[in-house]
Amino acid sequence: MTDTIVRTPAWKVAAAWIFVGIPLLMGVFQTLLNAMKLFQ
């Protein structure tokens, strides 16, 4: 049995990072805004 390695196209990797990264960054930004309110 031979295993073949299939490479994922770069555009799919980039699209996945954008799909996950934008909500992640929005969440971090909202958390920082709320934390700043606590320490004023």
Backbone as XML, in Angstrom:
<?xml version="1.0"?>
<chain id="A" units="angstrom">
  <residue number="1" name="MET">
    <atom name="N" x="0.843" y="-1.185" z="0.000"/>
    <atom name="CA" x="0.000" y="0.000" z="0.000"/>
    <atom name="C" x="0.882" y="1.241" z="0.000"/>
  </residue>
  <residue number="2" name="THR">
    <atom name="N" x="0.650" y="2.127" z="-0.937"/>
    <atom name="CA" x="1.446" y="3.347" z="-1.011"/>
    <atom name="C" x="0.598" y="4.539" z="-0.600"/>
  </residue>
  <residue number="3" name="ASP">
    <atom name="N" x="1.209" y="5.404" z="0.201"/>
    <atom name="CA" x="0.533" y="6.629" z="0.616"/>
    <atom name="C" x="0.931" y="7.754" z="-0.315"/>
  </residue>
  <residue number="4" name="THR">
    <atom name="N" x="-0.056" y="8.493" z="-0.777"/>
    <atom name="CA" x="0.239" y="9.650" z="-1.608"/>
    <atom name="C" x="-0.115" y="10.907" z="-0.829"/>
  </residue>
  <residue number="5" name="ILE">
    <atom name="N" x="0.754" y="11.888" z="-0.929"/>
    <atom name="CA" x="0.548" y="13.159" z="-0.243"/>
    <atom name="C" x="-0.074" y="14.130" z="-1.240"/>
  </residue>
  <residue number="6" name="VAL">
    <atom name="N" x="-1.225" y="14.655" z="-0.857"/>
    <atom name="CA" x="-1.908" y="15.630" z="-1.708"/>
    <atom name="C" x="-1.761" y="16.993" z="-1.059"/>
  </residue>
  <residue number="7" name="ARG">
    <atom name="N" x="-1.191" y="17.928" z="-1.807"/>
    <atom name="CA" x="-0.990" y="19.271" z="-1.272"/>
    <atom name="C" x="-2.265" y="20.082" z="-1.408"/>
  </residue>
  <residue number="8" name="THR">
    <atom name="N" x="-2.577" y="20.817" z="-0.347"/>
    <atom name="CA" x="-3.727" y="21.722" z="-0.375"/>
    <atom name="C" x="-3.322" y="22.992" z="-1.106"/>
  </residue>
  <residue number="9" name="PRO">
    <atom name="N" x="-4.142" y="23.449" z="-2.036"/>
    <atom name="CA" x="-3.807" y="24.690" z="-2.751"/>
    <atom name="C" x="-3.687" y="25.872" z="-1.786"/>
  </residue>
  <residue number="10" name="ALA">
    <atom name="N" x="-2.767" y="26.768" z="-2.093"/>
    <atom name="CA" x="-2.502" y="27.919" z="-1.224"/>
    <atom name="C" x="-3.736" y="28.784" z="-1.041"/>
  </residue>
  <residue number="11" name="TRP">
    <atom name="N" x="-4.556" y="28.919" z="-2.075"/>
    <atom name="CA" x="-5.736" y="29.779" z="-1.953"/>
    <atom name="C" x="-6.735" y="29.201" z="-0.958"/>
  </residue>
  <residue number="12" name="LYS">
    <atom name="N" x="-6.811" y="27.873" z="-0.845"/>
    <atom name="CA" x="-7.720" y="27.259" z="0.130"/>
    <atom name="C" x="-7.217" y="27.488" z="1.552"/>
  </residue>
  <residue number="13" name="VAL">
    <atom name="N" x="-5.910" y="27.421" z="1.730"/>
    <atom name="CA" x="-5.324" y="27.674" z="3.051"/>
    <atom name="C" x="-5.553" y="29.131" z="3.437"/>
  </residue>
  <residue number="14" name="ALA">
    <atom name="N" x="-5.315" y="30.045" z="2.500"/>
    <atom name="CA" x="-5.520" y="31.472" z="2.765"/>
    <atom name="C" x="-6.990" y="31.760" z="3.072"/>
  </residue>
  <residue number="15" name="ALA">
    <atom name="N" x="-7.902" y="31.154" z="2.318"/>
    <atom name="CA" x="-9.332" y="31.369" z="2.547"/>
    <atom name="C" x="-9.741" y="30.854" z="3.924"/>
  </residue>
  <residue number="16" name="ALA">
    <atom name="N" x="-9.198" y="29.726" z="4.337"/>
    <atom name="CA" x="-9.528" y="29.179" z="5.652"/>
    <atom name="C" x="-9.018" y="30.099" z="6.757"/>
  </residue>
  <residue number="17" name="TRP">
    <atom name="N" x="-7.801" y="30.640" z="6.612"/>
    <atom name="CA" x="-7.257" y="31.554" z="7.611"/>
    <atom name="C" x="-8.072" y="32.834" z="7.688"/>
  </residue>
  <residue number="18" name="ILE">
    <atom name="N" x="-8.515" y="33.333" z="6.546"/>
    <atom name="CA" x="-9.347" y="34.545" z="6.542"/>
    <atom name="C" x="-10.685" y="34.243" z="7.210"/>
  </residue>
  <residue number="19" name="PHE">
    <atom name="N" x="-11.270" y="33.086" z="6.882"/>
    <atom name="CA" x="-12.565" y="32.696" z="7.430"/>
    <atom name="C" x="-12.515" y="32.589" z="8.950"/>
  </residue>
  <residue number="20" name="VAL">
    <atom name="N" x="-11.400" y="32.113" z="9.478"/>
    <atom name="CA" x="-11.243" y="31.971" z="10.926"/>
    <atom name="C" x="-10.658" y="33.244" z="11.541"/>
  </residue>
  <residue number="21" name="GLY">
    <atom name="N" x="-9.760" y="33.887" z="10.841"/>
    <atom name="CA" x="-9.021" y="35.008" z="11.408"/>
    <atom name="C" x="-9.842" y="36.260" z="11.637"/>
  </residue>
  <residue number="22" name="ILE">
    <atom name="N" x="-10.768" y="36.564" z="10.733"/>
    <atom name="CA" x="-11.554" y="37.789" z="10.884"/>
    <atom name="C" x="-12.417" y="37.740" z="12.145"/>
  </residue>
  <residue number="23" name="PRO">
    <atom name="N" x="-13.207" y="36.683" z="12.372"/>
    <atom name="CA" x="-13.978" y="36.645" z="13.627"/>
    <atom name="C" x="-13.075" y="36.597" z="14.859"/>
  </residue>
  <residue number="24" name="LEU">
    <atom name="N" x="-11.932" y="35.936" z="14.754"/>
    <atom name="CA" x="-11.006" y="35.870" z="15.873"/>
    <atom name="C" x="-10.492" y="37.262" z="16.230"/>
  </residue>
  <residue number="25" name="LEU">
    <atom name="N" x="-10.069" y="38.016" z="15.225"/>
    <atom name="CA" x="-9.584" y="39.369" z="15.470"/>
    <atom name="C" x="-10.691" y="40.275" z="16.009"/>
  </residue>
  <residue number="26" name="MET">
    <atom name="N" x="-11.901" y="40.107" z="15.507"/>
    <atom name="CA" x="-13.027" y="40.893" z="16.019"/>
    <atom name="C" x="-13.252" y="40.584" z="17.500"/>
  </residue>
  <residue number="27" name="GLY">
    <atom name="N" x="-13.167" y="39.313" z="17.874"/>
    <atom name="CA" x="-13.347" y="38.920" z="19.268"/>
    <atom name="C" x="-12.256" y="39.477" z="20.164"/>
  </residue>
  <residue number="28" name="VAL">
    <atom name="N" x="-11.026" y="39.436" z="19.699"/>
    <atom name="CA" x="-9.909" y="39.987" z="20.479"/>
    <atom name="C" x="-10.092" y="41.489" z="20.646"/>
  </residue>
  <residue number="29" name="PHE">
    <atom name="N" x="-10.491" y="42.170" z="19.583"/>
    <atom name="CA" x="-10.701" y="43.616" z="19.639"/>
    <atom name="C" x="-11.804" y="43.960" z="20.638"/>
  </residue>
  <residue number="30" name="GLN">
    <atom name="N" x="-12.917" y="43.236" z="20.582"/>
    <atom name="CA" x="-14.018" y="43.493" z="21.520"/>
    <atom name="C" x="-13.580" y="43.232" z="22.959"/>
  </residue>
  <residue number="31" name="THR">
    <atom name="N" x="-12.797" y="42.180" z="23.161"/>
    <atom name="CA" x="-12.304" y="41.867" z="24.504"/>
    <atom name="C" x="-11.399" y="42.982" z="25.017"/>
  </residue>
  <residue number="32" name="LEU">
    <atom name="N" x="-10.527" y="43.491" z="24.166"/>
    <atom name="CA" x="-9.646" y="44.586" z="24.586"/>
    <atom name="C" x="-10.437" y="45.848" z="24.907"/>
  </residue>
  <residue number="33" name="LEU">
    <atom name="N" x="-11.465" y="46.136" z="24.118"/>
    <atom name="CA" x="-12.299" y="47.304" z="24.411"/>
    <atom name="C" x="-12.990" y="47.153" z="25.766"/>
  </residue>
  <residue number="34" name="ASN">
    <atom name="N" x="-13.515" y="45.977" z="26.030"/>
    <atom name="CA" x="-14.188" y="45.744" z="27.317"/>
    <atom name="C" x="-13.185" y="45.772" z="28.480"/>
  </residue>
  <residue number="35" name="ALA">
    <atom name="N" x="-11.988" y="45.277" z="28.262"/>
    <atom name="CA" x="-10.969" y="45.302" z="29.315"/>
    <atom name="C" x="-10.559" y="46.737" z="29.609"/>
  </residue>
  <residue number="36" name="MET">
    <atom name="N" x="-10.494" y="47.586" z="28.588"/>
    <atom name="CA" x="-10.126" y="48.979" z="28.811"/>
    <atom name="C" x="-11.174" y="49.685" z="29.665"/>
  </residue>
  <residue number="37" name="LYS">
    <atom name="N" x="-12.440" y="49.314" z="29.497"/>
    <atom name="CA" x="-13.499" y="49.899" z="30.323"/>
    <atom name="C" x="-13.298" y="49.544" z="31.796"/>
  </residue>
  <residue number="38" name="LEU">
    <atom name="N" x="-12.831" y="48.341" z="32.052"/>
    <atom name="CA" x="-12.635" y="47.895" z="33.443"/>
    <atom name="C" x="-11.522" y="48.664" z="34.133"/>
  </residue>
  <residue number="39" name="PHE">
    <atom name="N" x="-10.486" y="49.033" z="33.397"/>
    <atom name="CA" x="-9.302" y="49.624" z="34.013"/>
    <atom name="C" x="-9.243" y="51.138" z="33.920"/>
  </residue>
  <residue number="40" name="GLN">
    <atom name="N" x="-10.366" y="51.767" z="33.604"/>
    <atom name="CA" x="-10.375" y="53.234" z="33.551"/>
    <atom name="C" x="-10.605" y="53.810" z="34.919"/>
  </residue>
</chain>
